[in-house]
Structures are given as C-alpha cells and as structure tokens.
Amino acid sequence: MSLDPDYVVERRQLKRRLTFWRVVGIIAIVAAVVAAAGRFDLIAHRDHVARIAIEGLILDDKARDEALAEVAGDKKTRALLVKIDSPGGTYVGGEALYQTLRRVAA
C-alpha cells in the first residue's frame, strides 16, 4: 500500500501548522500567567500604598475597622490613602474612625 506523495506533503504541513499553534498557545498561556502574577503580586508581595474609600454616613462599622486593622498589621504597607466622601454621621462612628486611623498611623 503506497501513499500518495501529495497526501504525505499535506500531512507534514498540517503537523507543522498544528505544532506552530500549540507553541503559540502555550506561550500565550505562560504570558497570561506571568502578567496575572505581576498584576496581583502572586510572585512576591512588595511594598505598597493602601487605599480605602469611605462613603456615605460615618457610622460605627466593624468591617471597616477590621479592614483598617489589617492594613495596620501589614508590614509591607508603607502608607494609607483615605478618601472620605460623607455628608456626616454619628459622633460614635466618627470617633471610632478617628481612633482606628490613629492606630494605623502609629
């Protein structure tokens, strides 16, 4: 049983194209993983500036206080930018926010 020469040539070209696209796909996946690792600091946790936005009424908020405490405990955080967009709030909420920010600053 002999194979047609055109068939053999076509199969070789198909194998080359398939190998090319496999290599391109693998390179694309590796590039995406490296880009994601750099974007989300998956490789090495570097020094950074933390940002937090406080919006709406300033009330006594445990979740906000826990987030700020986490920033305070992170040794790689070098600074904290706080953006406050609030029409006001309660005395207790404002005082709690002030005390929490003072602990972060210390």
PDB file of C-alpha atoms in Angstrom:
ATOM      1  CA  MET A   1       0.000   0.000   0.000  1.00  0.00           C
ATOM      2  CA  SER A   2       1.692   3.176  -1.145  1.00  0.00           C
ATOM      3  CA  LEU A   3       0.754   6.647  -0.043  1.00  0.00           C
ATOM      4  CA  ASP A   4       0.138   9.447  -2.473  1.00  0.00           C
ATOM      5  CA  PRO A   5       3.058  11.959  -2.319  1.00  0.00           C
ATOM      6  CA  ASP A   6       0.644  14.893  -2.171  1.00  0.00           C
ATOM      7  CA  TYR A   7      -1.041  13.308   0.833  1.00  0.00           C
ATOM      8  CA  VAL A   8       2.295  12.918   2.645  1.00  0.00           C
ATOM      9  CA  VAL A   9       3.250  16.548   1.950  1.00  0.00           C
ATOM     10  CA  GLU A  10      -0.165  17.752   3.118  1.00  0.00           C
ATOM     11  CA  ARG A  11       0.117  15.748   6.359  1.00  0.00           C
ATOM     12  CA  ARG A  12       3.563  17.221   7.073  1.00  0.00           C
ATOM     13  CA  GLN A  13       2.262  20.752   6.520  1.00  0.00           C
ATOM     14  CA  LEU A  14      -0.697  20.034   8.777  1.00  0.00           C
ATOM     15  CA  LYS A  15       1.628  18.733  11.505  1.00  0.00           C
ATOM     16  CA  ARG A  16       3.809  21.849  11.212  1.00  0.00           C
ATOM     17  CA  ARG A  17       0.806  24.168  11.477  1.00  0.00           C
ATOM     18  CA  LEU A  18      -0.560  22.219  14.416  1.00  0.00           C
ATOM     19  CA  THR A  19       2.808  22.347  16.194  1.00  0.00           C
ATOM     20  CA  PHE A  20       3.070  26.082  15.498  1.00  0.00           C
ATOM     21  CA  TRP A  21      -0.351  26.824  17.002  1.00  0.00           C
ATOM     22  CA  ARG A  22       0.335  24.606  20.010  1.00  0.00           C
ATOM     23  CA  VAL A  23       3.547  26.542  20.714  1.00  0.00           C
ATOM     24  CA  VAL A  24       1.731  29.873  20.257  1.00  0.00           C
ATOM     25  CA  GLY A  25      -1.000  28.705  22.640  1.00  0.00           C
ATOM     26  CA  ILE A  26       1.490  27.626  25.302  1.00  0.00           C
ATOM     27  CA  ILE A  27       3.369  30.934  25.013  1.00  0.00           C
ATOM     28  CA  ALA A  28       0.082  32.843  25.342  1.00  0.00           C
ATOM     29  CA  ILE A  29      -0.891  30.893  28.456  1.00  0.00           C
ATOM     30  CA  VAL A  30       2.532  31.429  30.047  1.00  0.00           C
ATOM     31  CA  ALA A  31       2.378  35.155  29.231  1.00  0.00           C
ATOM     32  CA  ALA A  32      -1.099  35.420  30.766  1.00  0.00           C
ATOM     33  CA  VAL A  33       0.036  33.679  33.958  1.00  0.00           C
ATOM     34  CA  VAL A  34       3.108  35.915  34.259  1.00  0.00           C
ATOM     35  CA  ALA A  35       1.005  39.033  33.649  1.00  0.00           C
ATOM     36  CA  ALA A  36      -1.550  37.950  36.250  1.00  0.00           C
ATOM     37  CA  ALA A  37       1.194  37.152  38.741  1.00  0.00           C
ATOM     38  CA  GLY A  38       2.698  40.599  38.281  1.00  0.00           C
ATOM     39  CA  ARG A  39      -0.665  42.347  38.465  1.00  0.00           C
ATOM     40  CA  PHE A  40      -1.888  40.588  41.586  1.00  0.00           C
ATOM     41  CA  ASP A  41       1.506  40.255  43.332  1.00  0.00           C
ATOM     42  CA  LEU A  42       1.379  36.463  43.279  1.00  0.00           C
ATOM     43  CA  ILE A  43       5.127  36.108  42.891  1.00  0.00           C
ATOM     44  CA  ALA A  44       6.376  38.414  45.628  1.00  0.00           C
ATOM     45  CA  HIS A  45       4.477  40.650  47.993  1.00  0.00           C
ATOM     46  CA  ARG A  46       6.127  44.054  47.544  1.00  0.00           C
ATOM     47  CA  ASP A  47       5.896  47.303  49.480  1.00  0.00           C
ATOM     48  CA  HIS A  48       2.766  49.193  48.533  1.00  0.00           C
ATOM     49  CA  VAL A  49       0.419  52.064  49.365  1.00  0.00           C
ATOM     50  CA  ALA A  50      -3.024  51.006  50.585  1.00  0.00           C
ATOM     51  CA  ARG A  51      -6.153  52.911  49.551  1.00  0.00           C
ATOM     52  CA  ILE A  52      -9.538  52.920  51.221  1.00  0.00           C
ATOM     53  CA  ALA A  53     -12.672  54.860  50.311  1.00  0.00           C
ATOM     54  CA  ILE A  54     -15.208  55.734  52.996  1.00  0.00           C
ATOM     55  CA  GLU A  55     -18.538  56.816  51.543  1.00  0.00           C
ATOM     56  CA  GLY A  56     -21.945  57.584  52.961  1.00  0.00           C
ATOM     57  CA  LEU A  57     -22.810  58.135  56.588  1.00  0.00           C
ATOM     58  CA  ILE A  58     -19.993  57.538  59.019  1.00  0.00           C
ATOM     59  CA  LEU A  59     -21.320  55.022  61.496  1.00  0.00           C
ATOM     60  CA  ASP A  60     -19.688  52.502  63.813  1.00  0.00           C
ATOM     61  CA  ASP A  61     -18.635  49.912  61.215  1.00  0.00           C
ATOM     62  CA  LYS A  62     -16.837  46.740  62.338  1.00  0.00           C
ATOM     63  CA  ALA A  63     -15.975  45.642  58.777  1.00  0.00           C
ATOM     64  CA  ARG A  64     -14.277  48.986  58.071  1.00  0.00           C
ATOM     65  CA  ASP A  65     -12.382  48.798  61.364  1.00  0.00           C
ATOM     66  CA  GLU A  66     -11.227  45.243  60.573  1.00  0.00           C
ATOM     67  CA  ALA A  67     -10.033  46.309  57.110  1.00  0.00           C
ATOM     68  CA  LEU A  68      -8.059  49.188  58.633  1.00  0.00           C
ATOM     69  CA  ALA A  69      -6.632  46.874  61.301  1.00  0.00           C
ATOM     70  CA  GLU A  70      -5.477  44.529  58.551  1.00  0.00           C
ATOM     71  CA  VAL A  71      -3.721  47.454  56.842  1.00  0.00           C
ATOM     72  CA  ALA A  72      -2.099  48.398  60.149  1.00  0.00           C
ATOM     73  CA  GLY A  73      -0.828  44.842  60.643  1.00  0.00           C
ATOM     74  CA  ASP A  74       0.633  44.503  57.146  1.00  0.00           C
ATOM     75  CA  LYS A  75       4.381  45.183  57.302  1.00  0.00           C
ATOM     76  CA  LYS A  76       4.588  45.763  53.537  1.00  0.00           C
ATOM     77  CA  THR A  77       2.106  48.669  53.605  1.00  0.00           C
ATOM     78  CA  ARG A  78       4.110  51.886  53.604  1.00  0.00           C
ATOM     79  CA  ALA A  79       1.237  54.400  53.514  1.00  0.00           C
ATOM     80  CA  LEU A  80      -2.543  54.646  53.586  1.00  0.00           C
ATOM     81  CA  LEU A  81      -4.619  56.949  51.402  1.00  0.00           C
ATOM     82  CA  VAL A  82      -8.077  57.577  52.818  1.00  0.00           C
ATOM     83  CA  LYS A  83     -10.787  59.131  50.645  1.00  0.00           C
ATOM     84  CA  ILE A  84     -13.804  60.240  52.665  1.00  0.00           C
ATOM     85  CA  ASP A  85     -16.980  61.223  50.807  1.00  0.00           C
ATOM     86  CA  SER A  86     -19.534  61.645  53.562  1.00  0.00           C
ATOM     87  CA  PRO A  87     -22.352  64.011  54.427  1.00  0.00           C
ATOM     88  CA  GLY A  88     -21.638  63.348  58.102  1.00  0.00           C
ATOM     89  CA  GLY A  89     -22.556  60.698  60.599  1.00  0.00           C
ATOM     90  CA  THR A  90     -22.702  59.873  64.260  1.00  0.00           C
ATOM     91  CA  TYR A  91     -20.286  61.018  66.922  1.00  0.00           C
ATOM     92  CA  VAL A  92     -19.512  57.416  67.849  1.00  0.00           C
ATOM     93  CA  GLY A  93     -18.816  56.472  64.222  1.00  0.00           C
ATOM     94  CA  GLY A  94     -16.575  59.479  63.651  1.00  0.00           C
ATOM     95  CA  GLU A  95     -14.660  58.895  66.872  1.00  0.00           C
ATOM     96  CA  ALA A  96     -14.249  55.181  66.081  1.00  0.00           C
ATOM     97  CA  LEU A  97     -12.927  56.049  62.616  1.00  0.00           C
ATOM     98  CA  TYR A  98     -10.536  58.617  64.092  1.00  0.00           C
ATOM     99  CA  GLN A  99      -9.198  56.162  66.692  1.00  0.00           C
ATOM    100  CA  THR A 100      -8.765  53.429  64.083  1.00  0.00           C
ATOM    101  CA  LEU A 101      -6.880  55.777  61.760  1.00  0.00           C
ATOM    102  CA  ARG A 102      -4.643  56.863  64.655  1.00  0.00           C
ATOM    103  CA  ARG A 103      -3.800  53.195  65.334  1.00  0.00           C
ATOM    104  CA  VAL A 104      -2.938  52.715  61.656  1.00  0.00           C
ATOM    105  CA  ALA A 105      -0.696  55.798  61.729  1.00  0.00           C
ATOM    106  CA  ALA A 106       1.195  54.583  64.796  1.00  0.00           C
TER     107      ALA A 106
END
